[in-house]
Amino acid sequence: MGRLSGKTAIITGAGQGLGLAIAELFAKEGANVVGTGRHVDKVEKAFAAIKAEHPDYEMNAMQHDVASKEEWEKVAADTAAKYGGINIVVNNAAIMAMKGILDASAEEFLNVYKTNCLSVLLSVQAVVPYMEKAGGGSIVNIDSIGGLTSGDADGGDATYSASKGGTRALTKNAAIQLAAKNIRVNTIHPGGILTPMLKSVYEATPALWDRVKVTCPLPPHVSDPIDIANGALFLASDESRTVTGSELVMDCGYMAH
C-alpha cells in the first residue's frame, strides 16, 4: 500500500521540474493527483508521458492561475467533486523577477508577490472547508532558502526573497490557526535544484560550480527534484502527523554556515 493511498492532492506548477516530480511521486504512492498550471497543456503533456508508462497512476490536469481567487475556488470545487474531498495541497508554483532592491519596480514586486505569496493565502481559503470535512489535511508550501536569508551583495532577487519570506510567515500563522481543524501547514526551503537549465549554467561556468561546492558542502551540492519531492511526501503523509509550522531546509548545507 502506498504512503498516500486514498488521499487526494492538488499540486500547483505541476507541468515541469519540481512540481512534476512531486506529482509523479505522489501518484506512485497512491494519491489521486490534480496537477495545475497556467499553461494546462504543458501539464497535460507531462502527465500523459508518465501515464503512458504507468497507466494505473491517477493524474489529472487543471487550468489554474494561482493568483486568482476565483480559479482557486474552481480548482478546489472541481477536485472535491471528482474525488470526494481534498487531503493535500502543495503550493509549488512560483516566479522570479531577478531584480535587486534598487532595480525592482512596484509592478514587478507585486507580480512576484501575487504568484508566490498571495497564492498561498488563496489556497488556504479555498481548500480548508474541504479538508475540514475530510477530518484534516496537509498543506505543503514550497518556499526557498531565499525566504530565510538574502542573496549576495552583488546579486540576489529582492522580490523573490520578500515573497518567500512572506510565505514563511504566512505558513506559521496558518499552522497555528488551523491546528484545531487537524490541518497541518509546513514549508520546504530548497537550495539549488539541478534542473537541465541549471546544469547547463554550471557546465558553462566552472568557477560558479566551484563556488557552489564551497557554499553547499554536502555532496551532491545541489538537489535533484526527487530529493525535494521526497521531503514533500513526508510532510504530506501521515508519517508527519505531529509536524506543523515547521521549516524543512534541504540545501546541501548552505544554511549551516
XYZ file of C-alpha atoms in Angstrom:
257
model
C 0.000 0.000 0.000
C 1.309 3.465 -0.906
C 2.025 6.128 1.652
C -0.734 8.351 0.201
C -3.318 5.720 -0.712
C -6.855 7.055 -0.569
C -5.742 10.681 -0.438
C -6.327 13.437 -2.987
C -3.635 16.029 -3.643
C -3.572 19.329 -5.536
C -0.109 20.339 -6.771
C 0.435 23.709 -8.400
C 3.039 24.372 -11.060
C 2.977 20.679 -11.951
C 3.988 20.851 -15.599
C 7.738 20.622 -15.134
C 10.638 20.490 -12.699
C 9.896 20.092 -9.023
C 6.111 20.224 -9.361
C 6.145 17.401 -11.884
C 8.479 15.319 -9.708
C 6.135 15.761 -6.738
C 3.088 14.874 -8.842
C 4.676 11.682 -10.159
C 5.906 10.596 -6.717
C 2.528 11.237 -5.085
C 0.760 9.247 -7.815
C 3.258 6.421 -7.334
C 2.399 6.456 -3.626
C -1.300 6.040 -4.361
C -2.676 9.594 -4.321
C -5.284 10.994 -6.674
C -3.230 13.817 -8.155
C -4.608 17.036 -9.605
C -1.771 18.993 -11.175
C -2.430 22.590 -12.082
C -0.745 25.153 -14.242
C -1.347 28.435 -16.001
C -0.484 26.622 -19.242
C -2.547 23.489 -18.698
C -1.440 21.935 -21.988
C 2.080 21.613 -20.573
C 0.733 19.765 -17.527
C -1.438 17.512 -19.700
C 1.509 16.603 -21.931
C 3.793 15.866 -18.990
C 1.158 13.747 -17.233
C 0.363 11.847 -20.421
C 4.016 10.840 -20.755
C 4.041 9.496 -17.194
C 0.737 7.682 -17.567
C 1.951 6.038 -20.762
C 4.441 4.147 -18.592
C 2.210 3.921 -15.514
C -1.425 3.669 -16.621
C -2.514 2.931 -13.059
C -1.446 6.381 -11.834
C -4.385 8.718 -11.166
C -3.212 12.066 -12.572
C -5.397 14.853 -13.929
C -4.532 18.368 -15.094
C -6.476 21.573 -14.463
C -6.111 25.120 -15.736
C -5.104 27.404 -12.893
C -3.826 30.910 -12.288
C -2.747 30.616 -8.646
C -3.093 34.371 -8.107
C -6.820 34.190 -8.859
C -9.280 33.636 -6.001
C -11.951 32.505 -8.438
C -9.691 29.938 -10.070
C -8.607 28.572 -6.693
C -12.243 28.126 -5.719
C -12.969 26.353 -9.020
C -9.976 24.014 -8.757
C -10.906 23.119 -5.177
C -14.572 22.552 -6.022
C -13.816 20.522 -9.163
C -11.250 18.387 -7.337
C -13.603 17.667 -4.448
C -16.425 16.862 -6.856
C -14.253 14.401 -8.788
C -12.603 12.632 -5.866
C -14.902 13.287 -2.910
C -12.601 15.593 -0.993
C -9.176 17.198 -0.657
C -6.456 15.965 1.712
C -3.228 17.560 0.477
C -2.171 20.763 -1.240
C 1.366 21.504 -2.398
C 1.868 25.169 -3.262
C 4.779 24.891 -5.667
C 4.069 27.436 -8.432
C 6.472 30.391 -8.302
C 8.145 33.004 -10.468
C 11.239 35.202 -10.177
C 11.992 38.730 -11.331
C 15.782 38.619 -10.872
C 15.884 42.213 -9.706
C 17.953 43.761 -6.929
C 16.454 46.039 -4.310
C 17.287 49.202 -6.258
C 16.073 47.905 -9.603
C 12.745 46.220 -8.909
C 9.662 48.140 -9.950
C 6.487 48.146 -7.893
C 4.745 46.280 -10.706
C 7.392 43.546 -10.758
C 7.303 43.237 -6.978
C 3.530 42.854 -6.886
C 3.533 40.353 -9.749
C 6.004 38.089 -7.945
C 4.242 38.572 -4.618
C 0.850 37.608 -6.040
C 2.143 34.370 -7.558
C 4.454 33.327 -4.734
C 2.727 34.537 -1.569
C -0.837 35.709 -2.150
C -1.485 32.374 -3.859
C -0.765 30.568 -0.592
C -3.388 32.622 1.235
C -5.897 31.926 -1.543
C -5.133 28.223 -1.437
C -5.822 28.036 2.286
C -9.110 29.868 1.944
C -10.221 27.626 -0.929
C -9.256 24.186 0.377
C -9.718 24.357 4.149
C -13.511 23.761 4.041
C -12.933 20.522 2.107
C -10.066 19.420 4.339
C -12.172 20.087 7.403
C -14.932 17.845 6.020
C -12.300 15.158 5.409
C -11.163 15.314 9.031
C -7.916 17.131 8.393
C -5.195 17.590 5.841
C -1.708 18.763 4.990
C -0.634 21.932 3.182
C 2.984 21.958 1.994
C 4.385 25.278 0.825
C 7.500 25.139 -1.331
C 9.440 28.102 -0.056
C 13.169 28.721 -0.551
C 16.338 29.464 1.357
C 15.698 32.869 -0.229
C 12.934 33.217 2.352
C 15.451 32.634 5.145
C 18.392 34.747 4.020
C 19.380 37.385 1.487
C 21.293 36.997 -1.726
C 24.904 38.059 -2.082
C 25.818 41.727 -2.066
C 26.373 41.600 -5.821
C 23.114 39.907 -6.654
C 20.006 38.238 -5.346
C 16.365 38.651 -6.249
C 14.848 41.041 -3.711
C 11.313 40.490 -4.969
C 11.588 36.704 -4.783
C 13.155 36.734 -1.313
C 10.471 39.086 0.001
C 7.681 36.908 -1.375
C 9.208 33.763 0.087
C 9.754 35.455 3.442
C 6.075 36.331 3.386
C 5.158 32.732 2.597
C 7.243 31.556 5.540
C 5.397 33.841 7.972
C 2.008 33.063 6.439
C 2.685 29.345 6.866
C 3.350 29.715 10.580
C 0.178 31.752 11.059
C -1.854 29.165 9.172
C -0.300 26.323 11.164
C -1.444 27.838 14.456
C -4.884 28.887 13.264
C -5.706 25.572 11.550
C -4.269 23.178 14.125
C -7.623 22.713 15.844
C -9.039 21.542 12.496
C -6.278 18.898 12.246
C -4.803 20.703 9.230
C -1.020 20.854 9.187
C 0.892 23.562 7.321
C 4.648 23.380 6.709
C 7.326 24.813 4.442
C 10.179 23.274 2.500
C 13.177 25.528 1.856
C 15.226 24.122 -1.035
C 18.582 25.443 -2.089
C 19.648 24.870 -5.676
C 17.721 22.254 -7.645
C 19.570 20.659 -10.552
C 17.265 21.288 -13.481
C 18.601 20.898 -17.036
C 18.875 24.685 -17.293
C 20.928 24.999 -14.105
C 23.148 22.103 -15.149
C 23.964 23.873 -18.409
C 24.858 27.037 -16.469
C 27.313 25.107 -14.276
C 28.843 23.374 -17.298
C 29.377 26.713 -18.996
C 30.731 28.384 -15.837
C 33.037 26.015 -13.926
C 34.007 28.787 -11.488
C 30.373 29.087 -10.404
C 30.187 25.357 -9.780
C 33.379 25.555 -7.694
C 31.772 28.276 -5.610
C 28.612 26.210 -5.102
C 30.689 23.287 -3.813
C 32.189 25.545 -1.142
C 28.941 27.205 -0.048
C 26.908 23.964 -0.228
C 29.418 21.465 1.190
C 27.311 18.301 1.249
C 27.589 16.272 -1.967
C 25.866 16.425 -4.430
C 25.958 20.195 -3.580
C 22.599 20.821 -5.263
C 19.430 18.732 -5.054
C 17.696 16.747 -7.744
C 13.926 17.388 -7.957
C 13.221 13.958 -6.452
C 15.161 14.908 -3.308
C 12.769 17.761 -2.598
C 9.785 15.660 -3.680
C 10.705 13.107 -1.007
C 10.534 15.858 1.599
C 7.113 16.891 0.330
C 5.969 13.270 0.525
C 6.942 13.068 4.187
C 5.089 16.275 5.048
C 2.032 15.230 3.044
C 1.797 11.777 4.587
C 0.506 10.705 7.977
C 4.114 9.984 8.981
C 4.404 13.688 9.816
C 1.141 13.871 11.768
C 2.813 15.772 14.630
C 4.636 18.246 12.361
C 3.161 21.686 11.706
C 4.594 25.169 11.375
C 7.965 23.610 10.618
C 10.643 24.520 8.096
C 12.365 21.680 6.267
C 15.625 23.082 4.884
C 17.012 20.994 2.007
C 20.059 22.890 0.788
C 23.126 20.609 0.989
C 24.382 22.585 3.981
C 24.192 26.154 2.715
C 22.303 27.491 5.732
C 24.621 25.711 8.160
C 27.290 28.406 7.714
